[in-house]
PDB file of N, CA and C in Angstrom:
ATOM      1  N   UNK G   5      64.456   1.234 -39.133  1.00 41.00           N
ATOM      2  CA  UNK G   5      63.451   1.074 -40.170  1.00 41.00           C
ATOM      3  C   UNK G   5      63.838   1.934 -41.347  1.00 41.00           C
ATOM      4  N   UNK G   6      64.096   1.206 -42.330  1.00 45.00           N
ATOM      5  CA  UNK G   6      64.476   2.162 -43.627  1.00 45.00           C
ATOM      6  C   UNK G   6      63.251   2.471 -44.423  1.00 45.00           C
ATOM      7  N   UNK G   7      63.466   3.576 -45.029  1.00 47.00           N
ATOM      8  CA  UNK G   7      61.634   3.939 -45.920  1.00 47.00           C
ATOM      9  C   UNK G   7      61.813   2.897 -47.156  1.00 47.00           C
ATOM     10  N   UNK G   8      62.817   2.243 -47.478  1.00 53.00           N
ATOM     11  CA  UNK G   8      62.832   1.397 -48.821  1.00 53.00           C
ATOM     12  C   UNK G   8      62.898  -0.228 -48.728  1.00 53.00           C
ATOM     13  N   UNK G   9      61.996  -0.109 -47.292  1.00 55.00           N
ATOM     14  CA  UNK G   9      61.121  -1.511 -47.026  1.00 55.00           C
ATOM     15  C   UNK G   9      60.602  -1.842 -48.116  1.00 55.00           C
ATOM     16  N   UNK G  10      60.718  -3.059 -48.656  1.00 62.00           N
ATOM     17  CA  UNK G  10      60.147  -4.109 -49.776  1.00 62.00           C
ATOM     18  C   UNK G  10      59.805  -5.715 -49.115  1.00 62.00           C
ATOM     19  N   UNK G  11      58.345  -5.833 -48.368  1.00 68.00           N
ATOM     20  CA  UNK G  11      58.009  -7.221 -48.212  1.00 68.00           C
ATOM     21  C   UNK G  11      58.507  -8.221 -49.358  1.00 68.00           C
ATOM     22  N   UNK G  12      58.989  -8.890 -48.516  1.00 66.00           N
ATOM     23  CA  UNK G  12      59.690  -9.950 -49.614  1.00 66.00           C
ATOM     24  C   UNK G  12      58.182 -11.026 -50.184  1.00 66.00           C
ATOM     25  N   UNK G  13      57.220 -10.981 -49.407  1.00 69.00           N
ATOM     26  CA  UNK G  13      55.915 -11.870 -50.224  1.00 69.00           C
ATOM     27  C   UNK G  13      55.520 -10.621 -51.317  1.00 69.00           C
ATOM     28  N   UNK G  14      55.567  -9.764 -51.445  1.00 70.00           N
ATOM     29  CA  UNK G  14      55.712  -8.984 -52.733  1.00 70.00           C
ATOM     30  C   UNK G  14      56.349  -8.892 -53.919  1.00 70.00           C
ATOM     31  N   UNK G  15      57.627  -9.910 -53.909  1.00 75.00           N
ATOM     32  CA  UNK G  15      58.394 -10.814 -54.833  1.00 75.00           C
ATOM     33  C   UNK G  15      57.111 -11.037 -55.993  1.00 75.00           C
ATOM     34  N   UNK G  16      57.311 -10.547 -56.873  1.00 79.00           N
ATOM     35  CA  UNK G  16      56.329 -10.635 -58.109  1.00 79.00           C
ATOM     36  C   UNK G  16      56.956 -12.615 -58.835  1.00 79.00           C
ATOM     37  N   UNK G  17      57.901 -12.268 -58.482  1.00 80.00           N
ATOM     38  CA  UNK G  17      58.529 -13.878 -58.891  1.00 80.00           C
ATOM     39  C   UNK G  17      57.852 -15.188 -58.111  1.00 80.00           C
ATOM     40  N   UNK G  18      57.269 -14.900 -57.103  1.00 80.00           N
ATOM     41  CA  UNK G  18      56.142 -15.851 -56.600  1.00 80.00           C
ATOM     42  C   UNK G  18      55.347 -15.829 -56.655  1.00 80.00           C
ATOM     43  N   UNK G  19      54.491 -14.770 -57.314  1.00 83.00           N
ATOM     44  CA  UNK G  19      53.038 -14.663 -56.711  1.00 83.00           C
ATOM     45  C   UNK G  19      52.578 -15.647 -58.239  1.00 83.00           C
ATOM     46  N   UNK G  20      51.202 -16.543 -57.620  1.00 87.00           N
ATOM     47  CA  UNK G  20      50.543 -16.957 -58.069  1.00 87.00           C
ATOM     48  C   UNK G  20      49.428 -16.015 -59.326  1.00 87.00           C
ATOM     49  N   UNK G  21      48.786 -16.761 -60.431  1.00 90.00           N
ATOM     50  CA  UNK G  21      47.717 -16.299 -61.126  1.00 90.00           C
ATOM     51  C   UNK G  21      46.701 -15.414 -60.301  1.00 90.00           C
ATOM     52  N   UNK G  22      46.278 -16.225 -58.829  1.00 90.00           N
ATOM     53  CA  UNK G  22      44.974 -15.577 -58.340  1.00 90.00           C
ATOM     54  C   UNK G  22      45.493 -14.558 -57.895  1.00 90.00           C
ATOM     55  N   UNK G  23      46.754 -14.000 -57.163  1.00 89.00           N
ATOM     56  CA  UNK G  23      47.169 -13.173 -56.652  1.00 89.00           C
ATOM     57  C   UNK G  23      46.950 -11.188 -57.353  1.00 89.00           C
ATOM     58  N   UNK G  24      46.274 -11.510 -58.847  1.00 94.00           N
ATOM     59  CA  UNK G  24      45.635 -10.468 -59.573  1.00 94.00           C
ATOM     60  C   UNK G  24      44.909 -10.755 -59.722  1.00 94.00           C
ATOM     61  N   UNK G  25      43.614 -10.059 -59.348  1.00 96.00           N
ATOM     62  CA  UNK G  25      42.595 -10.606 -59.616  1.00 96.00           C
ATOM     63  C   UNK G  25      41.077  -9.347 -59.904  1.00 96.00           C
ATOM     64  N   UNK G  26      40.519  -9.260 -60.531  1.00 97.00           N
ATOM     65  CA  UNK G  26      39.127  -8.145 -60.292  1.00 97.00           C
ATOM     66  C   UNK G  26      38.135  -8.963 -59.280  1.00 97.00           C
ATOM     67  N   UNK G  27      37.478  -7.565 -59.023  1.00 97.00           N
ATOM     68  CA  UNK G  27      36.245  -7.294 -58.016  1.00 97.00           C
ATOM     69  C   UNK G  27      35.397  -6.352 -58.574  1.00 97.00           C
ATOM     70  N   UNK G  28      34.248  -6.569 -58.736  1.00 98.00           N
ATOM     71  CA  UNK G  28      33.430  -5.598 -58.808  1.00 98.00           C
ATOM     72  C   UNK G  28      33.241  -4.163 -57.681  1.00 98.00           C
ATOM     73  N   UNK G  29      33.274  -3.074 -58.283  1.00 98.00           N
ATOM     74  CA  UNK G  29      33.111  -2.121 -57.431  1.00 98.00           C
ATOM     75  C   UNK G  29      31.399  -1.701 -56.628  1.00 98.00           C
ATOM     76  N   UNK G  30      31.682  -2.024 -55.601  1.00 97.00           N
ATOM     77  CA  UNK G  30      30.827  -1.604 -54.541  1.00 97.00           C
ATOM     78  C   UNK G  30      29.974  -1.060 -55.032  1.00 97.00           C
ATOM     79  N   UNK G  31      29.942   0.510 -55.577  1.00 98.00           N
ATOM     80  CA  UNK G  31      29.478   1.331 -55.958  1.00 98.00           C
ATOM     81  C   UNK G  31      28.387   1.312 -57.401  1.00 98.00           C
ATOM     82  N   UNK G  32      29.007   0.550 -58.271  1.00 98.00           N
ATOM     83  CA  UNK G  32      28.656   1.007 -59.600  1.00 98.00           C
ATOM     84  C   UNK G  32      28.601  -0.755 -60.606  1.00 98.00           C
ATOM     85  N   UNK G  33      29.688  -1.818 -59.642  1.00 98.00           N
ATOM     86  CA  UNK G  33      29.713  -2.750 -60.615  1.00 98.00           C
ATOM     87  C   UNK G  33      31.090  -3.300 -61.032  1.00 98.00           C
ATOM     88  N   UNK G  34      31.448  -2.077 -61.870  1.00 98.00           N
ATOM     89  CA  UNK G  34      32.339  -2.484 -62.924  1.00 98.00           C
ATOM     90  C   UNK G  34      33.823  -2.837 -62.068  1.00 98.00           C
ATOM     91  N   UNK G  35      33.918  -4.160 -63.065  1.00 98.00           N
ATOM     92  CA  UNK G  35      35.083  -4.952 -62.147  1.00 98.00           C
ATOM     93  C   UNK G  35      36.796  -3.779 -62.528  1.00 98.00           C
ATOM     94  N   UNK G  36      37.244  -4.155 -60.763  1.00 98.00           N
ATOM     95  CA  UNK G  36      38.292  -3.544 -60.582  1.00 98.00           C
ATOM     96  C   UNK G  36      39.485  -4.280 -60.407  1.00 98.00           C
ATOM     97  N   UNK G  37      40.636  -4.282 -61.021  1.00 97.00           N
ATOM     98  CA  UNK G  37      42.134  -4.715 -60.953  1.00 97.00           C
ATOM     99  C   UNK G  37      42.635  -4.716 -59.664  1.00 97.00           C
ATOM    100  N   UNK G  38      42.879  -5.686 -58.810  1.00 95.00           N
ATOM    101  CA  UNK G  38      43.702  -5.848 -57.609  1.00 95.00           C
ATOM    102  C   UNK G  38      44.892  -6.384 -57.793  1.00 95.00           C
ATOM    103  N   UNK G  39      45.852  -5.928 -56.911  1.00 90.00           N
ATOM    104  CA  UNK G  39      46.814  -6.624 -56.971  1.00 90.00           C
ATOM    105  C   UNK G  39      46.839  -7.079 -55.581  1.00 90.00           C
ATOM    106  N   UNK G  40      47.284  -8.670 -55.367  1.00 85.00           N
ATOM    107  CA  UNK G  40      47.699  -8.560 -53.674  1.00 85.00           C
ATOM    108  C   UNK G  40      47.346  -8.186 -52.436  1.00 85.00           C
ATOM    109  N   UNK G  41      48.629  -7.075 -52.575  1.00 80.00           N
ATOM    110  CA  UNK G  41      49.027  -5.758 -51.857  1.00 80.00           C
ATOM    111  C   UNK G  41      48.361  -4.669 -51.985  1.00 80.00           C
ATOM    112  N   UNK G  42      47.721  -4.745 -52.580  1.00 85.00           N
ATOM    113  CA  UNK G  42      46.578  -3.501 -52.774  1.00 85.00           C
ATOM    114  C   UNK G  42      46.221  -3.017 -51.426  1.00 85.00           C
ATOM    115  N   UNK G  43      46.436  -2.065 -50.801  1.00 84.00           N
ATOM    116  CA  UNK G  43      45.160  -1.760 -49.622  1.00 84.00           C
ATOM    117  C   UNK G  43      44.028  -1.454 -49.967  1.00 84.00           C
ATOM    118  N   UNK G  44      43.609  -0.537 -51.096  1.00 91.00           N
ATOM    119  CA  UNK G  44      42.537   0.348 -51.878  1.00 91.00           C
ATOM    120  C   UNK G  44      43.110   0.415 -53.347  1.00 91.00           C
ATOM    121  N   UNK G  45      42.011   0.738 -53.668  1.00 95.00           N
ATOM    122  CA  UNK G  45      41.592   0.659 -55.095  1.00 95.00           C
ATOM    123  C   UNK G  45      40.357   1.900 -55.584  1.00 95.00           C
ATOM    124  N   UNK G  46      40.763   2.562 -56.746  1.00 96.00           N
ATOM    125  CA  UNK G  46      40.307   3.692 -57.082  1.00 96.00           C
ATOM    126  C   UNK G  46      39.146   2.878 -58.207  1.00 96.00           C
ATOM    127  N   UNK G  47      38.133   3.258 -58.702  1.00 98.00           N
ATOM    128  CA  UNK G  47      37.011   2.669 -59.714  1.00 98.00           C
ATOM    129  C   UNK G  47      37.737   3.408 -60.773  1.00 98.00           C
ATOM    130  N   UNK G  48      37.877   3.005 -62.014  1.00 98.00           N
ATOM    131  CA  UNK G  48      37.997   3.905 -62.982  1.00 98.00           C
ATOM    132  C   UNK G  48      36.814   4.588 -63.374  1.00 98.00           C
ATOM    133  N   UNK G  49      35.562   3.648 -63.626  1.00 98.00           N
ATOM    134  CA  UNK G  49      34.374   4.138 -63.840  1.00 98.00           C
ATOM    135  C   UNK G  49      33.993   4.993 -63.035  1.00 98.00           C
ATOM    136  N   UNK G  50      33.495   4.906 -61.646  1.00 98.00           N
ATOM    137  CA  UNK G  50      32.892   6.413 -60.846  1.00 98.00           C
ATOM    138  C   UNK G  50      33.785   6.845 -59.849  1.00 98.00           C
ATOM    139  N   UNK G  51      34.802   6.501 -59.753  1.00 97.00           N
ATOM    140  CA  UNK G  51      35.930   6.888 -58.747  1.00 97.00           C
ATOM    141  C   UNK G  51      36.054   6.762 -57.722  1.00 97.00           C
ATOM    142  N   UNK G  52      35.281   5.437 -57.413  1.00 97.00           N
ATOM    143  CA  UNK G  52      34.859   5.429 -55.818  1.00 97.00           C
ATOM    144  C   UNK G  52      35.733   4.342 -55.372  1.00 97.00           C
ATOM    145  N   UNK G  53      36.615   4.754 -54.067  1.00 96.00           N
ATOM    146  CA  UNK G  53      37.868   3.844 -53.735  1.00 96.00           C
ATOM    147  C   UNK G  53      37.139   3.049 -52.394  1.00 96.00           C
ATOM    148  N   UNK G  54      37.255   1.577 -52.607  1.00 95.00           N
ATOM    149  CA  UNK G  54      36.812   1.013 -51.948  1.00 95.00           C
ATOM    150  C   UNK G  54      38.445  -0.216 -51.224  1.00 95.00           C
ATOM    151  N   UNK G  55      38.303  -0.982 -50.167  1.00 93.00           N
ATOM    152  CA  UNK G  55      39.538  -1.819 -49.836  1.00 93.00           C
ATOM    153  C   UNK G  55      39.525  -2.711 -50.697  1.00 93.00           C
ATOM    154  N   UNK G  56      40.881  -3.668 -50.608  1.00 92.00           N
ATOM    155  CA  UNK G  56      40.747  -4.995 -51.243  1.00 92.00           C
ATOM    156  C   UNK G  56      40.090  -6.086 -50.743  1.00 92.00           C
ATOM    157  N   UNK G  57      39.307  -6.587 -51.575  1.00 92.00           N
ATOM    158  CA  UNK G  57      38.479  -7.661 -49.867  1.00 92.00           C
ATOM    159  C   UNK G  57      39.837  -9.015 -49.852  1.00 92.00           C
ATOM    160  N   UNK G  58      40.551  -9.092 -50.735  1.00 89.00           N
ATOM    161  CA  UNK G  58      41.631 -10.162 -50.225  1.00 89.00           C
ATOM    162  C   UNK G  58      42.739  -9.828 -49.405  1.00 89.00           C
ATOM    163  N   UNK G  59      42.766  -8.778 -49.275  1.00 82.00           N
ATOM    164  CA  UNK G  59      43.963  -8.193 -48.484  1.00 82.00           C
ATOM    165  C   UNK G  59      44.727  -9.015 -46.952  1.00 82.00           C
ATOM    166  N   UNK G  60      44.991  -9.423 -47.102  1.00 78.00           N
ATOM    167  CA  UNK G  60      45.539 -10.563 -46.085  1.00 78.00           C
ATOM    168  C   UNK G  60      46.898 -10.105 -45.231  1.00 78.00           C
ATOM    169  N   UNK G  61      46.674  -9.792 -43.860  1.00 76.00           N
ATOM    170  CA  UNK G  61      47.942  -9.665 -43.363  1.00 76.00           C
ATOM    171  C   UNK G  61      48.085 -10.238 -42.481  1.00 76.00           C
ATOM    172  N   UNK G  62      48.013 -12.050 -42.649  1.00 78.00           N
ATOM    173  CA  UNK G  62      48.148 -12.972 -41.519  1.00 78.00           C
ATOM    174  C   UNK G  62      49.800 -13.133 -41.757  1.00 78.00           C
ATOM    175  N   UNK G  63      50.791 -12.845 -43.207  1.00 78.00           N
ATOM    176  CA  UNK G  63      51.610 -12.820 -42.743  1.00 78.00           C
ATOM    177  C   UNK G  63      52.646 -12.975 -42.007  1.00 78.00           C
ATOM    178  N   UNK G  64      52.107 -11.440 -40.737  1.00 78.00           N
ATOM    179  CA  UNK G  64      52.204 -10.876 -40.037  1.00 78.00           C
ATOM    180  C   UNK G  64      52.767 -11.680 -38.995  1.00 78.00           C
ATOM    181  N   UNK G  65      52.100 -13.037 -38.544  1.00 82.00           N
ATOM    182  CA  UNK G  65      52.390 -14.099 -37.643  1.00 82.00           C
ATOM    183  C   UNK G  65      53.336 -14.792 -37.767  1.00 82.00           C
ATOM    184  N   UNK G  66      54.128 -14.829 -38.923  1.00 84.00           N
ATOM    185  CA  UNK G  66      55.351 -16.224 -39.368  1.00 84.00           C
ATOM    186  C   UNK G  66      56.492 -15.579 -39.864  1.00 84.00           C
ATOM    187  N   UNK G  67      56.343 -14.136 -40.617  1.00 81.00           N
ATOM    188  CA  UNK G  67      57.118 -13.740 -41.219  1.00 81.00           C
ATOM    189  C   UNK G  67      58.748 -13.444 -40.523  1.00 81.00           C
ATOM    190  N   UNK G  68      59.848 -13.769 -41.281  1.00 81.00           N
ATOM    191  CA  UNK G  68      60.607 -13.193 -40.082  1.00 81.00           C
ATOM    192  C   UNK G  68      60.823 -11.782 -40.346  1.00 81.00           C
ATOM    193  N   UNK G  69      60.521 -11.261 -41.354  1.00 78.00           N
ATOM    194  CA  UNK G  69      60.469  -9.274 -41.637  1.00 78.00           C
ATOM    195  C   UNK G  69      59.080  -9.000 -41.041  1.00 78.00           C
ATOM    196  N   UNK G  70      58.423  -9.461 -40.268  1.00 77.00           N
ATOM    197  CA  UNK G  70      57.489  -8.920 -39.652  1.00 77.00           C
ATOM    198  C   UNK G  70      57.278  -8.174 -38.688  1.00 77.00           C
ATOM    199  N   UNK G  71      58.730  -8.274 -37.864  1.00 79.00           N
ATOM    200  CA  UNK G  71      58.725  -7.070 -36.636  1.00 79.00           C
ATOM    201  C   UNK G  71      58.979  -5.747 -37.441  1.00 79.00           C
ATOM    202  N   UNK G  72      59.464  -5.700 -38.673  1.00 75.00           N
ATOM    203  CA  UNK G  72      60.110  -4.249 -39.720  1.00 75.00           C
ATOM    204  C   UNK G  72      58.851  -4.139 -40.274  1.00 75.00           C
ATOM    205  N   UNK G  73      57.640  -4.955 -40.891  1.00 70.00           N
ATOM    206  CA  UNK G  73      56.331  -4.572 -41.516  1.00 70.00           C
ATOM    207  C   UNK G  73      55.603  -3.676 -40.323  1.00 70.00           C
ATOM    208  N   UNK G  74      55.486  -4.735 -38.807  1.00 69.00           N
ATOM    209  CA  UNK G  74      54.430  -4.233 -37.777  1.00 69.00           C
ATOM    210  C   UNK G  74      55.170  -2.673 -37.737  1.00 69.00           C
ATOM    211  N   UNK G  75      56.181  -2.836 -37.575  1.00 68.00           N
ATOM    212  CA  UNK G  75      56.823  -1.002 -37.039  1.00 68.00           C
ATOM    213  C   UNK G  75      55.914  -0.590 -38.113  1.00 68.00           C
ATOM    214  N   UNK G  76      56.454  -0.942 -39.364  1.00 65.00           N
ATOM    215  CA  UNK G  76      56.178   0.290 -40.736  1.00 65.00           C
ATOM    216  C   UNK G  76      54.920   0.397 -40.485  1.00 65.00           C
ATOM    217  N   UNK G  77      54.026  -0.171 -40.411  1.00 62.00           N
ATOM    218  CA  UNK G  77      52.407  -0.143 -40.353  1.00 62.00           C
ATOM    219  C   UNK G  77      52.054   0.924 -39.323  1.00 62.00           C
ATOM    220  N   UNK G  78      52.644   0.882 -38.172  1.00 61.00           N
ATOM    221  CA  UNK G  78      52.466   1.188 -37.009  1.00 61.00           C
ATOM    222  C   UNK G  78      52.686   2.705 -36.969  1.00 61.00           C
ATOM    223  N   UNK G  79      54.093   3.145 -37.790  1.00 59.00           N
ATOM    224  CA  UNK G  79      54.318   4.449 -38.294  1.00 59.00           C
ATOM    225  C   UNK G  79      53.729   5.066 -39.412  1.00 59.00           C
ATOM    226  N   UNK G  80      53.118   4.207 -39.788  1.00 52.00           N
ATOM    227  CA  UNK G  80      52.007   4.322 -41.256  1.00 52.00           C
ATOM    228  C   UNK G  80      52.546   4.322 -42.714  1.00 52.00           C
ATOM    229  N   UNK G  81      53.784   3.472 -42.249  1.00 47.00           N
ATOM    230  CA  UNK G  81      54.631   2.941 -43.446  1.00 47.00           C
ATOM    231  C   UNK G  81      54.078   1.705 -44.353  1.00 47.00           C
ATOM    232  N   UNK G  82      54.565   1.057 -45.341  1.00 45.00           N
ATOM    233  CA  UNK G  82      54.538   0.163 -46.270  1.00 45.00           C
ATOM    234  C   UNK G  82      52.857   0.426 -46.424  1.00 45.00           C
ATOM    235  N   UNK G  83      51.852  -0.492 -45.852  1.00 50.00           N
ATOM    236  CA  UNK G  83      50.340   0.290 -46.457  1.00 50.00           C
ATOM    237  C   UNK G  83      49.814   1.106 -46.175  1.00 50.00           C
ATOM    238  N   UNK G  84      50.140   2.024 -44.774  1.00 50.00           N
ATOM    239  CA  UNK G  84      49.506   2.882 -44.229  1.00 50.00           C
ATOM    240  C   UNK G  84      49.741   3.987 -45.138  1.00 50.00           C
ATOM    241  N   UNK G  85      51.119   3.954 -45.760  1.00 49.00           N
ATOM    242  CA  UNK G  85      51.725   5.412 -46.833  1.00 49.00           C
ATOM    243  C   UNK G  85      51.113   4.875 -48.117  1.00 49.00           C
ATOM    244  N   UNK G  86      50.866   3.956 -48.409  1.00 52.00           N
ATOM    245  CA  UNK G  86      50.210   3.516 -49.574  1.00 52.00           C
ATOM    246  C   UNK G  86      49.123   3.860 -49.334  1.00 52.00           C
ATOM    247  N   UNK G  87      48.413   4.020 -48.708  1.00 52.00           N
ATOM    248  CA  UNK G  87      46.652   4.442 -48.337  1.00 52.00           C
ATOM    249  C   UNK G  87      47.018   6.146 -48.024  1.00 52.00           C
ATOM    250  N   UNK G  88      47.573   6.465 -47.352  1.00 54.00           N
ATOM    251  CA  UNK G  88      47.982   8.137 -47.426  1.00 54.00           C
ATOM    252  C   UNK G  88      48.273   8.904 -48.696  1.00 54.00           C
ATOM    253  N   UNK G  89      49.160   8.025 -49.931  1.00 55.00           N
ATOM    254  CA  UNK G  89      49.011   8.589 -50.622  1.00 55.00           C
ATOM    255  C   UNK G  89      47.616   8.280 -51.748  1.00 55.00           C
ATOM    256  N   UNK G  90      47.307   7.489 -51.707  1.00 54.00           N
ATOM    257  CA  UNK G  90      45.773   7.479 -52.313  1.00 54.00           C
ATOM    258  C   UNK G  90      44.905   8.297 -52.060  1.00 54.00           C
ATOM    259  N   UNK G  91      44.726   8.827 -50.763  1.00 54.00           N
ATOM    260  CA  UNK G  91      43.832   9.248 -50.430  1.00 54.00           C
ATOM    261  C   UNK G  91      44.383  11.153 -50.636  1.00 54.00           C
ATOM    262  N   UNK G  92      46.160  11.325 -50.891  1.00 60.00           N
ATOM    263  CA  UNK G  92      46.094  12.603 -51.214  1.00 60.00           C
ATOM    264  C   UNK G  92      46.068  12.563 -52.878  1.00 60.00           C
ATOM    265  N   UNK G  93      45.918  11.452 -53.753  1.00 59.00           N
ATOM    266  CA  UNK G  93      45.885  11.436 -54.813  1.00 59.00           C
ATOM    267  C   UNK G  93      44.206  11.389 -55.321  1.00 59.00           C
ATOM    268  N   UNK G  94      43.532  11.278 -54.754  1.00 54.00           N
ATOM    269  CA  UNK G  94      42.217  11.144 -54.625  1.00 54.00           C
ATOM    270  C   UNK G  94      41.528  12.196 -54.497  1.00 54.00           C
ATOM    271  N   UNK G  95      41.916  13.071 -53.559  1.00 60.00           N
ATOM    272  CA  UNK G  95      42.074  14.391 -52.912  1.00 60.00           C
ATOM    273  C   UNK G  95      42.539  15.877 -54.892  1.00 60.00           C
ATOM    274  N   UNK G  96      43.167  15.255 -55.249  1.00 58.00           N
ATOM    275  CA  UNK G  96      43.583  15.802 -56.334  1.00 58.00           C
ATOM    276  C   UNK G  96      42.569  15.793 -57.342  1.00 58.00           C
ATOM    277  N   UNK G  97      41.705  14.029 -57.540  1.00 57.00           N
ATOM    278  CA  UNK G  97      40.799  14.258 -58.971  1.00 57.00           C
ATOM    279  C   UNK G  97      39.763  15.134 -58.514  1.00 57.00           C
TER     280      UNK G  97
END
């Protein structure tokens, strides 16, 4: 498992219009920027980090880099370190 795992459905060269999209934040309202891959998302307005509700990792079932995602996940790689560092960047404001 290399740390410079890149899901290939993360190819910005495929992704569709809906694939960015806002959500209103939980908290307060004001719509928030998703991407995708997002696991979490910070509010700009009250700072309150809520998940992506599209977050999809059915993936998981077809992919053939999916035995290298499940490890990374599993070691708390590709979103799990993406949510680790949010939450020590979060930890900071």
């Amino acid at each position: 498992m290399t740390a410079n795992l890149v899901c290939p459905g993360q190819n910005t060269l495929f992704w569709k219009p809906e694939d960015v999209f806002e959500t209103p934040c939980p908290a307060c309202g004001y719509n928030v920027e998703f991407f995708k891959g997002d696991p979490t998302r910070k509010c700009p307005e009250c700072g309150f980090r809520f998940p992506n509700p599209r977050l999809d990792m059915g993936c998981l079932e077809w992919c053939p880099y999916a035995d290298r995602c499940a490890a990374a996940l599993a070691d708390g790689g590709v979103v799990g370190r993406q949510i680790g560092e949010e939450e020590e960047e979060a930890k900071d404001d």
